[in-house]
Coordinates of C-alpha atoms in Angstrom, one line a residue:
M1 CA 101.5 100.8 67.8
T2 CA 102.8 102.1 64.6
S3 CA 101.7 106.0 64.0
T4 CA 100.9 106.8 60.4
L5 CA 101.3 110.9 59.0
R6 CA 98.0 112.0 57.7
V7 CA 96.8 114.6 55.0
T8 CA 93.3 115.7 55.7
G9 CA 90.8 119.1 55.4
L10 CA 91.7 119.3 51.2
S11 CA 88.4 119.1 49.9
G12 CA 87.3 121.1 52.7
F13 CA 85.2 118.5 55.1
D14 CA 87.0 118.9 58.4
T15 CA 87.9 115.0 58.4
E16 CA 89.6 115.1 61.8
S17 CA 86.0 115.8 63.5
M18 CA 83.6 113.6 61.6
I19 CA 86.6 110.5 62.2
E20 CA 86.6 111.8 65.3
K21 CA 83.0 111.2 66.0
L22 CA 83.1 107.8 64.5
M23 CA 85.8 106.7 67.2
E24 CA 84.3 108.2 70.1
A25 CA 81.1 105.3 69.3
E26 CA 83.5 103.1 68.8
R27 CA 86.2 103.6 71.8
V28 CA 83.0 102.5 73.8
K29 CA 83.9 99.1 74.3
V30 CA 87.6 99.9 75.2
D31 CA 85.8 102.1 77.8
K32 CA 83.6 99.1 78.9
V33 CA 86.4 96.3 79.1
K34 CA 88.2 99.3 81.5
Q35 CA 85.1 99.5 83.5
E36 CA 84.7 96.0 84.1
R37 CA 88.6 95.8 84.5
Q38 CA 88.0 98.7 87.6
L39 CA 86.5 96.4 89.2
L40 CA 88.2 93.4 89.5
L41 CA 91.4 96.4 90.9
W42 CA 88.5 97.9 93.8
R43 CA 87.5 93.9 94.3
Q44 CA 90.6 93.4 94.8
E45 CA 92.4 96.9 96.9
L46 CA 88.7 95.6 99.4
Y47 CA 90.2 92.1 99.6
N48 CA 93.7 93.2 100.4
D49 CA 92.6 96.3 103.1
L50 CA 90.2 93.0 104.9
N51 CA 92.9 90.7 104.8
K52 CA 95.3 93.6 106.4
D53 CA 93.3 94.1 108.9
F54 CA 92.9 90.0 109.9
A55 CA 96.5 90.2 110.3
N56 CA 96.5 92.6 112.0
F57 CA 94.2 92.4 114.5
I58 CA 96.1 88.4 114.8
I59 CA 99.7 89.8 115.4
N60 CA 98.1 92.2 118.1
T61 CA 95.9 91.0 120.0
R62 CA 98.3 88.2 119.7
K63 CA 101.4 91.4 121.5
A64 CA 98.5 91.9 124.2
F65 CA 97.8 88.9 125.7
G66 CA 101.7 88.1 125.8
L67 CA 100.8 84.9 122.6
T68 CA 103.8 86.2 121.1
T69 CA 107.0 87.7 122.3
S70 CA 109.6 90.2 120.0
T71 CA 113.3 89.2 119.2
S72 CA 115.4 91.7 119.2
T73 CA 115.5 91.1 115.2
G74 CA 111.9 91.9 115.0
M75 CA 110.7 87.8 114.9
L76 CA 107.2 87.0 117.2
L77 CA 108.3 83.6 118.7
P78 CA 104.8 81.9 120.6
N79 CA 104.8 81.6 124.3
S80 CA 102.0 79.5 126.2
Y81 CA 99.1 81.0 127.7
K82 CA 99.6 79.5 131.1
N83 CA 103.4 80.9 131.1
L84 CA 101.2 84.5 131.2
S85 CA 102.8 87.3 133.5
W86 CA 99.2 89.2 133.6
I87 CA 96.9 86.3 135.4
K88 CA 98.6 86.6 138.9
K89 CA 99.6 90.4 140.0
A90 CA 103.2 89.4 142.6
V91 CA 103.7 91.6 144.4
S92 CA 107.3 91.8 146.4
S93 CA 107.4 93.5 149.6
N94 CA 110.4 94.9 149.5
P95 CA 111.1 95.5 145.7
S96 CA 114.7 96.7 146.7
I97 CA 116.0 93.3 147.5
A98 CA 113.4 92.0 143.7
T99 CA 110.5 92.9 141.3
V100 CA 108.5 88.9 141.1
S101 CA 106.1 88.7 138.4
A102 CA 103.7 85.2 138.3
A103 CA 103.0 82.5 136.0
A104 CA 99.0 82.2 134.9
G105 CA 99.6 78.7 136.6
V106 CA 100.6 80.1 140.2
Y107 CA 98.7 79.1 143.5
D108 CA 97.3 82.8 145.9
G109 CA 99.2 83.0 148.2
N110 CA 101.9 84.4 150.8
Y111 CA 106.2 83.2 150.0
K112 CA 108.9 83.4 152.0
V113 CA 112.3 84.4 150.5
S114 CA 115.9 85.0 151.9
V115 CA 118.7 86.0 149.4
S116 CA 122.0 85.1 150.6
Q117 CA 124.2 86.2 148.2
L118 CA 123.7 87.1 144.3
A119 CA 124.8 86.0 141.4
E120 CA 127.8 88.0 140.3
G121 CA 130.4 87.2 136.5
V122 CA 134.3 88.3 137.5
T123 CA 135.0 91.2 136.8
L124 CA 139.3 92.8 136.7
S125 CA 140.2 95.9 136.3
S126 CA 144.0 98.3 135.8
A127 CA 144.1 99.7 139.9
S128 CA 146.8 102.2 139.0
E129 CA 147.9 103.6 135.1
I130 CA 149.7 101.2 132.6
A131 CA 152.8 102.5 132.7
N132 CA 154.3 100.0 130.1
L133 CA 153.5 102.5 127.5
D134 CA 155.4 105.0 125.3
D135 CA 154.0 108.6 124.1
E136 CA 152.7 107.3 121.0
G137 CA 150.5 104.6 123.0
K138 CA 152.7 102.0 121.8
I139 CA 152.8 98.8 124.5
I140 CA 157.0 98.7 125.0
N141 CA 158.6 96.0 127.1
G142 CA 161.5 96.3 130.6
K143 CA 164.0 97.7 128.3
G144 CA 161.5 100.6 127.2
E145 CA 161.5 99.2 124.3
R146 CA 158.3 98.7 121.2
I147 CA 157.0 94.7 121.8
K148 CA 156.6 93.7 118.3
E149 CA 153.8 90.5 119.0
L150 CA 152.3 89.6 122.4
Q151 CA 150.3 86.1 122.8
F152 CA 148.8 84.7 125.7
T153 CA 145.4 82.2 126.9
I154 CA 142.2 83.2 128.4
Y155 CA 139.8 80.9 129.7
D156 CA 136.0 81.9 130.3
G157 CA 135.0 78.6 131.9
Q158 CA 133.4 76.7 128.6
V159 CA 134.0 73.4 128.0
D160 CA 133.5 71.5 124.9
E161 CA 132.5 67.4 125.0
E162 CA 134.8 65.7 127.2
N163 CA 134.1 68.5 129.5
Q164 CA 137.7 70.1 128.8
P165 CA 138.0 74.0 129.5
I166 CA 138.1 75.5 126.5
A167 CA 140.9 77.4 125.8
F168 CA 141.1 80.7 123.5
T169 CA 144.5 82.0 122.3
I170 CA 144.9 85.1 121.9
T171 CA 147.1 86.8 119.3
V172 CA 148.5 90.3 119.0
S173 CA 150.8 91.4 116.1
E174 CA 152.3 94.4 115.0
Q175 CA 151.0 95.6 111.5
E176 CA 153.9 97.5 110.4
E177 CA 157.6 97.0 111.2
G178 CA 158.3 99.6 114.4
K179 CA 155.1 101.0 114.2
G180 CA 154.2 98.9 117.8
I181 CA 151.1 97.8 119.3
T182 CA 148.3 99.7 121.6
M183 CA 146.3 98.6 124.4
Q184 CA 143.2 98.9 121.5
D185 CA 145.4 96.0 119.2
V186 CA 144.5 93.8 122.7
V187 CA 141.2 94.8 123.7
N188 CA 139.7 93.9 119.0
A189 CA 141.4 91.1 119.8
I190 CA 140.0 89.2 123.0
N191 CA 136.6 90.1 122.2
S192 CA 136.3 88.6 118.7
S193 CA 138.3 85.8 120.3
G194 CA 135.8 84.1 120.7
A195 CA 135.5 84.0 124.7
N196 CA 132.4 85.1 126.5
I197 CA 134.7 88.1 128.0
R198 CA 134.1 91.9 127.0
A199 CA 137.1 94.2 126.8
S200 CA 137.7 97.7 127.2
Y201 CA 140.2 100.0 127.8
D202 CA 140.4 104.0 129.4
K203 CA 142.6 105.4 126.8
A204 CA 142.1 108.8 128.6
N205 CA 143.3 107.1 132.0
K206 CA 145.0 104.3 130.7
R207 CA 142.6 101.9 132.7
F208 CA 142.0 98.3 131.2
F209 CA 139.0 96.3 132.1
L210 CA 138.0 92.8 131.7
Q211 CA 134.5 91.3 132.4
T212 CA 132.7 87.7 132.0
K213 CA 129.4 88.1 130.1
G214 CA 127.6 86.2 131.9
T215 CA 127.1 85.6 136.3
G216 CA 127.2 82.7 138.2
E217 CA 130.4 79.2 139.4
K218 CA 131.0 78.4 135.4
A219 CA 131.4 82.7 134.6
Q220 CA 134.9 82.9 134.2
I221 CA 138.4 84.6 134.5
K222 CA 141.4 83.2 134.0
I223 CA 144.2 84.5 131.9
E224 CA 147.8 81.9 131.2
V225 CA 151.5 83.6 129.8
D226 CA 154.2 81.8 128.8
T227 CA 157.1 83.6 132.1
E228 CA 159.4 82.1 130.3
N229 CA 159.0 84.7 127.5
D230 CA 160.8 88.2 129.1
N231 CA 157.7 90.3 127.1
Y232 CA 154.4 88.3 127.6
R233 CA 155.3 87.8 131.0
Y234 CA 156.1 91.6 131.4
F235 CA 153.0 93.0 129.7
I236 CA 150.5 90.9 132.4
N237 CA 151.5 91.7 135.2
H238 CA 151.7 95.5 134.0
L239 CA 148.2 95.4 133.3
N240 CA 148.1 96.3 137.4
L241 CA 144.8 94.0 137.3
T242 CA 142.9 93.4 140.7
D243 CA 139.4 92.1 141.7
G244 CA 138.9 94.7 143.5
Q245 CA 139.8 93.3 146.6
K246 CA 141.9 94.9 149.0
N247 CA 144.7 95.0 151.8
E248 CA 145.1 96.2 155.0
K249 CA 145.7 99.4 154.6
G250 CA 142.9 99.0 152.5
E251 CA 145.0 99.8 149.0
P252 CA 143.9 97.3 146.2
I253 CA 145.4 94.0 145.8
T254 CA 146.8 93.2 142.3
Y255 CA 147.5 89.7 140.7
L256 CA 150.5 89.2 138.5
A257 CA 150.2 86.3 136.4
K258 CA 150.9 83.6 138.2
R259 CA 147.5 84.5 140.4
L260 CA 145.8 85.1 137.4
A261 CA 146.9 81.9 136.0
E262 CA 145.2 80.3 138.5
G263 CA 141.9 82.1 137.2
F264 CA 138.9 84.5 139.3
Q265 CA 135.2 82.9 139.3
G266 CA 131.9 84.8 139.3
K267 CA 128.7 83.4 142.2
D268 CA 125.5 81.9 142.2
A269 CA 122.8 83.5 143.6
I270 CA 121.8 81.7 146.6
I271 CA 118.3 81.6 148.4
D272 CA 116.2 80.8 149.8
F273 CA 112.2 79.9 149.2
N274 CA 109.1 79.1 151.1
G275 CA 111.4 76.4 153.4
A276 CA 113.3 75.2 150.5
Q277 CA 116.5 76.1 151.2
G278 CA 120.3 76.7 149.7
I279 CA 118.4 77.7 146.0
K280 CA 121.4 78.4 144.1
S281 CA 121.0 80.2 140.8
S282 CA 124.1 81.5 137.9
S283 CA 122.0 84.1 137.7
N284 CA 119.9 86.2 139.4
T285 CA 116.0 86.0 137.1
I286 CA 115.4 83.1 139.1
T287 CA 111.9 81.2 138.3
I288 CA 110.5 78.9 140.7
N289 CA 107.6 77.0 140.7
G290 CA 106.1 79.8 138.2
I291 CA 107.1 83.1 140.5
T292 CA 110.2 85.4 138.6
M293 CA 112.5 87.1 140.9
N294 CA 114.5 89.7 139.1
L295 CA 116.8 89.8 142.5
T296 CA 118.6 93.3 143.1
G297 CA 119.7 92.6 147.1
T298 CA 120.3 90.7 149.7
G299 CA 118.1 90.8 152.6
D300 CA 114.4 88.8 152.8
F301 CA 110.8 89.4 151.9
T302 CA 107.5 87.7 151.0
I303 CA 105.8 87.8 147.6
T304 CA 101.8 88.1 147.8
V305 CA 100.5 86.5 144.5
N306 CA 96.5 86.8 143.9
T307 CA 94.3 86.0 140.6
D308 CA 94.0 90.2 139.0
V309 CA 90.1 89.8 138.2
D310 CA 90.0 93.3 137.0
G311 CA 93.4 92.7 134.5
I312 CA 92.6 89.9 133.3
Y313 CA 88.6 91.2 132.9
E314 CA 90.5 94.1 131.2
K315 CA 92.4 91.8 128.9
I316 CA 89.8 89.7 127.8
K317 CA 87.2 92.9 127.6
D318 CA 90.1 95.0 124.8
F319 CA 90.1 91.5 123.2
V320 CA 86.7 91.2 122.6
D321 CA 86.3 94.8 121.8
E322 CA 88.4 94.3 118.5
Y323 CA 87.3 91.5 117.2
N324 CA 83.4 93.2 117.2
K325 CA 85.1 96.0 114.9
L326 CA 86.2 93.7 112.8
V327 CA 82.5 91.6 112.9
D328 CA 81.0 95.5 112.6
K329 CA 83.7 96.1 109.5
T330 CA 82.8 92.6 108.0
N331 CA 78.8 93.9 108.0
E332 CA 79.6 97.4 106.6
L333 CA 80.8 95.0 103.5
L334 CA 78.5 92.2 102.6
T335 CA 75.2 94.5 103.0
Q336 CA 76.5 97.5 101.2
K337 CA 74.0 98.8 98.6
R338 CA 75.3 98.7 95.4
Y339 CA 74.6 101.9 93.6
Y340 CA 74.3 100.0 89.6
D341 CA 73.9 103.3 87.5
Y342 CA 77.4 104.4 89.8
H343 CA 79.7 103.1 86.7
P344 CA 83.7 103.9 87.0
L345 CA 84.4 106.3 85.3
T346 CA 86.4 107.3 81.8
D347 CA 89.5 109.4 81.6
E348 CA 87.7 111.8 79.3
Q349 CA 84.3 111.8 81.8
K350 CA 86.8 112.3 84.8
K351 CA 88.2 115.8 82.8
E352 CA 84.5 117.3 83.2
M353 CA 84.7 117.3 87.0
K354 CA 85.9 118.3 89.7
E355 CA 88.7 116.6 92.2
K356 CA 85.6 115.8 95.1
E357 CA 83.0 114.9 92.5
I358 CA 84.9 112.2 91.2
E359 CA 86.0 111.1 95.1
L360 CA 81.7 111.2 95.8
W361 CA 80.7 109.3 92.7
E362 CA 83.8 107.0 93.1
E363 CA 82.4 106.0 97.1
K364 CA 78.8 105.2 94.9
A365 CA 80.4 102.7 92.9
K366 CA 83.3 101.1 95.2
S367 CA 80.3 100.8 97.0
G368 CA 78.4 96.9 97.5
L369 CA 81.4 94.9 95.3
L370 CA 81.7 92.8 98.3
R371 CA 78.2 92.5 99.4
N372 CA 77.4 88.8 100.3
D373 CA 80.3 87.8 99.5
D374 CA 81.0 84.2 99.9
I375 CA 84.0 83.9 101.6
I376 CA 83.6 86.5 103.5
S377 CA 80.0 85.2 104.9
R378 CA 81.7 82.1 104.9
T379 CA 84.6 82.6 106.7
M380 CA 82.9 84.9 109.8
Q381 CA 80.1 82.8 109.9
N382 CA 82.4 79.8 110.6
I383 CA 83.8 82.1 113.6
R384 CA 80.7 82.2 115.7
S385 CA 79.9 78.8 114.5
S386 CA 82.8 77.6 116.0
L387 CA 82.2 79.3 119.0
Y388 CA 79.6 76.9 120.2
D389 CA 80.6 73.6 120.1
Q390 CA 81.9 72.6 123.3
F391 CA 84.5 72.9 125.1
D392 CA 86.4 70.1 126.3
G393 CA 86.8 71.9 130.2
Y394 CA 85.9 72.7 133.1
Y395 CA 83.8 74.7 131.6
K396 CA 81.9 73.1 128.2
L397 CA 80.2 76.4 127.5
I398 CA 81.3 80.4 126.4
T399 CA 77.9 81.5 128.1
E400 CA 79.2 79.4 131.1
I401 CA 81.3 82.4 132.1
G402 CA 79.4 85.4 130.2
I403 CA 80.2 86.0 127.1
T404 CA 77.0 85.5 124.5
T405 CA 77.1 87.0 120.8
E406 CA 74.4 89.0 119.7
K407 CA 71.9 87.3 118.5
Y408 CA 72.2 87.1 114.5
S409 CA 70.2 88.9 111.4
A410 CA 69.5 88.2 107.9
G411 CA 72.4 89.8 105.6
S412 CA 75.1 89.9 108.9
A413 CA 78.3 88.4 108.8
G414 CA 77.9 87.0 112.5
G415 CA 76.9 88.5 116.0
K416 CA 79.4 90.5 117.5
L417 CA 80.6 89.2 121.3
A418 CA 78.6 90.5 124.3
I419 CA 79.6 90.0 128.2
D420 CA 78.9 90.0 131.0
E421 CA 80.7 91.6 133.5
E422 CA 79.9 90.7 136.6
K423 CA 79.6 86.6 135.3
L424 CA 83.5 86.9 133.8
K425 CA 84.3 88.2 137.3
K426 CA 83.0 85.3 139.1
A427 CA 84.2 83.2 137.1
I428 CA 87.7 84.8 136.6
S429 CA 87.6 84.3 140.1
E430 CA 86.6 81.1 140.9
N431 CA 88.7 79.6 138.5
P432 CA 91.1 81.9 136.6
E433 CA 92.7 78.4 135.3
A434 CA 89.9 76.4 133.7
V435 CA 89.0 80.3 132.0
M436 CA 92.4 80.5 130.8
D437 CA 91.6 76.8 129.2
L438 CA 88.7 77.9 127.8
L439 CA 90.2 81.4 126.2
F440 CA 93.7 80.3 125.3
G441 CA 93.4 76.2 125.0
D442 CA 95.0 74.9 121.8
G443 CA 95.4 71.0 122.1
D444 CA 94.6 68.8 117.9
S445 CA 91.2 68.1 118.8
K446 CA 88.6 70.8 117.8
S447 CA 87.2 70.2 121.5
D448 CA 91.2 71.8 122.8
K449 CA 91.2 74.7 121.3
G450 CA 89.5 77.7 123.0
L451 CA 87.3 80.6 122.1
V452 CA 91.0 83.0 121.0
T453 CA 92.5 80.0 119.0
R454 CA 89.5 79.2 117.8
I455 CA 88.9 82.4 116.5
Y456 CA 91.9 82.8 115.2
D457 CA 92.0 80.0 113.3
N458 CA 88.9 80.2 111.9
M459 CA 90.2 83.8 111.0
I460 CA 93.4 82.1 109.4
D461 CA 91.7 79.6 106.9
G462 CA 89.1 82.8 105.4
M463 CA 93.0 84.8 105.4
E464 CA 94.3 82.2 102.4
D465 CA 90.4 81.5 100.6
I466 CA 91.8 85.6 100.3
I467 CA 94.4 85.0 99.3
E468 CA 93.8 82.6 96.9
K469 CA 91.1 85.2 95.4
S470 CA 92.9 88.4 95.4
G471 CA 97.3 87.4 96.4
T472 CA 98.9 89.4 99.2
G473 CA 99.0 93.5 98.1
N474 CA 102.1 94.5 99.8
N475 CA 101.6 92.5 102.4
S476 CA 103.3 88.8 102.3
S477 CA 105.7 89.8 105.4
L478 CA 103.1 90.8 107.5
F479 CA 101.0 87.2 106.6
Q480 CA 104.0 85.4 107.4
Q481 CA 103.8 86.4 110.8
V482 CA 100.3 85.1 111.5
K483 CA 101.9 82.0 110.1
Y484 CA 105.0 81.5 109.0
N485 CA 103.5 78.8 106.2
I486 CA 100.7 80.6 104.9
L487 CA 101.4 81.4 101.5
T488 CA 103.0 77.9 101.2
D489 CA 100.5 76.4 99.0
F490 CA 98.7 80.0 97.0
R491 CA 102.8 79.2 95.8
T492 CA 102.5 75.9 94.9
R493 CA 99.4 75.6 93.4
L494 CA 98.4 78.9 92.4
G495 CA 101.8 80.0 90.9
S496 CA 101.5 83.4 93.1
R497 CA 99.5 84.3 91.1
S498 CA 95.5 85.0 91.9
Y499 CA 91.8 83.9 90.5
L500 CA 92.1 88.1 90.3
D501 CA 95.3 88.6 89.5
R502 CA 94.4 86.2 86.8
D503 CA 91.2 87.8 85.8
I504 CA 92.6 91.0 85.3
Q505 CA 95.2 90.0 83.2
D506 CA 92.9 89.2 80.7
F507 CA 91.2 92.0 80.7
N508 CA 95.1 93.9 80.1
N509 CA 94.5 91.6 77.0
K510 CA 91.7 92.7 76.2
I511 CA 91.9 96.1 75.9
D512 CA 95.6 96.0 74.3
E513 CA 93.7 94.0 71.1
L514 CA 90.9 96.3 71.4
N515 CA 93.1 99.1 70.8
D516 CA 94.8 97.4 68.2
K517 CA 91.4 97.1 66.4
L518 CA 90.8 100.9 67.1
F519 CA 93.9 102.0 65.6
Q520 CA 92.9 99.8 62.8
K521 CA 89.4 101.3 62.1
E522 CA 90.8 104.4 62.4
N523 CA 93.3 104.6 60.1
Y524 CA 90.8 103.1 57.5
Y525 CA 88.4 106.0 58.0
Y526 CA 91.4 107.8 57.4
Q527 CA 91.7 105.9 54.1
K528 CA 88.5 105.7 52.9
F529 CA 88.2 110.1 53.6
S530 CA 91.6 110.6 52.1
A531 CA 89.9 108.5 48.7
L532 CA 87.0 110.7 48.9
E533 CA 88.5 113.8 49.2
T534 CA 91.1 113.2 45.8
Y535 CA 87.8 112.3 44.4
I536 CA 86.5 115.2 45.3
S537 CA 89.7 116.8 44.2
Q538 CA 89.5 115.1 40.6
M539 CA 85.9 116.4 40.0
N540 CA 86.2 119.5 41.4
A541 CA 89.6 119.9 38.5
Q542 CA 87.3 117.6 35.6
S543 CA 84.4 120.4 36.2
A544 CA 87.2 124.0 36.2
W545 CA 88.3 122.2 33.4
L546 CA 84.9 122.0 31.3
A547 CA 83.7 125.5 32.7
Q548 CA 86.9 127.2 31.7
Q549 CA 87.2 125.1 27.8
F550 CA 83.2 126.5 27.5
S551 CA 83.9 129.3 28.0
S552 CA 87.0 129.6 25.3
A553 CA 84.2 128.7 23.2
G554 CA 82.0 130.8 23.7
Y555 CA 79.5 129.7 25.5

């Protein structure tokens, strides 16, 4: 928009004020369009806030149920409801030997376990200080000279496709002539080799450590060196490596290159479980028939498994409470009163009001913007209707386990869930597996899907509709945690531009057009008033000239 230098008021008229008054009437059109745009922005904000609430409800309740697990990177992975550990309460008679948990399908009862051996990896360490180091910590040979290069081969128990051992060749060379090699250089080479072995060096105590990353018989440390190379052999032999065994005098047994080349293997855990003897595991975490044992010692213990009726009830109740909060919010949005006399404030109106007055005004102006909204109404009604469709299982209806919905009322999004505590606990106690199927079933057909699954599915459908209507705001990553491909249609079909985004852009374009017209109109008024002032100035000059002529003539 160009600016124009204007000089006004030469005629005595307050031109600026007069034009400002004329323009006020013209600006009403722009303010009205801005108000309409603001209503759309508020409506978009309300949609996005609700969609965020939907997403957080699904994500948080999935986590609470254990239906998703988090990786070290924060990624959420699905978990079958049949693997849930809070359905059954498992207790170890001796937690110093093992702590235990049980999956949903484990039968109640007592299970006897005997642990005869724990799984172990391989650990080798320097039994005494490493002596083949000079004053600067550089590795030296038998002649006291700095070694320029080292090479040896490590095996960790991994095999290739042909079941042949995989060799990891470790080569360490000095970086600068005469600078030599340190034990830390050796550690770094081992740890970056890809072998499932961790190396470390304690500089203060001059001790070297090797440890397999895993446990079990397949875990191995085997070191081969070219024994004809004096420097290589001397280095390996003077590491003073031991696996912790001692001789008759109680002194640690250290191993030379020949013994290290034979290798050291880990051990499998060995247990007897309820009569099944000699069960082996490479890990100290063992799962048998849905019972998971984390072994920490040897000996005998008993596992007692019972259905955790109270625990299950609390999980279901917590879910229902969170769902009902969401129903309350949608009901409020759908039934809020619309105050049609409260329009969005213009910039000029805000200048005349205090901050609190603006806040209260806008609260009224935003009220009812989603009243009787089709998308929200349809979403909540679909959820409510799906809960009364029959289930394909032992229990056919949610009412059989004591879950119902409150009565539907006009103008409401749908009834909240209600629980008959006694009836639900009785169903859990009598047939916990059937209750879990009714809640979490996730088959291909509609009748195979459980109550929780139906709520999630219908809510996600509603989320996709809202995304098309109002976009994602700043919540794309959050929505994708709910469903990884939830934005696919939005991106491919709508090009990531929601319907409200398109409408808002239309208003922006219209506002720009009106502002251009305002500028042109204002220039028009200034031109007209400037011409008027010029005319008046000319008339004043003529009058003055005539008056002077009459005065000179003696009139």
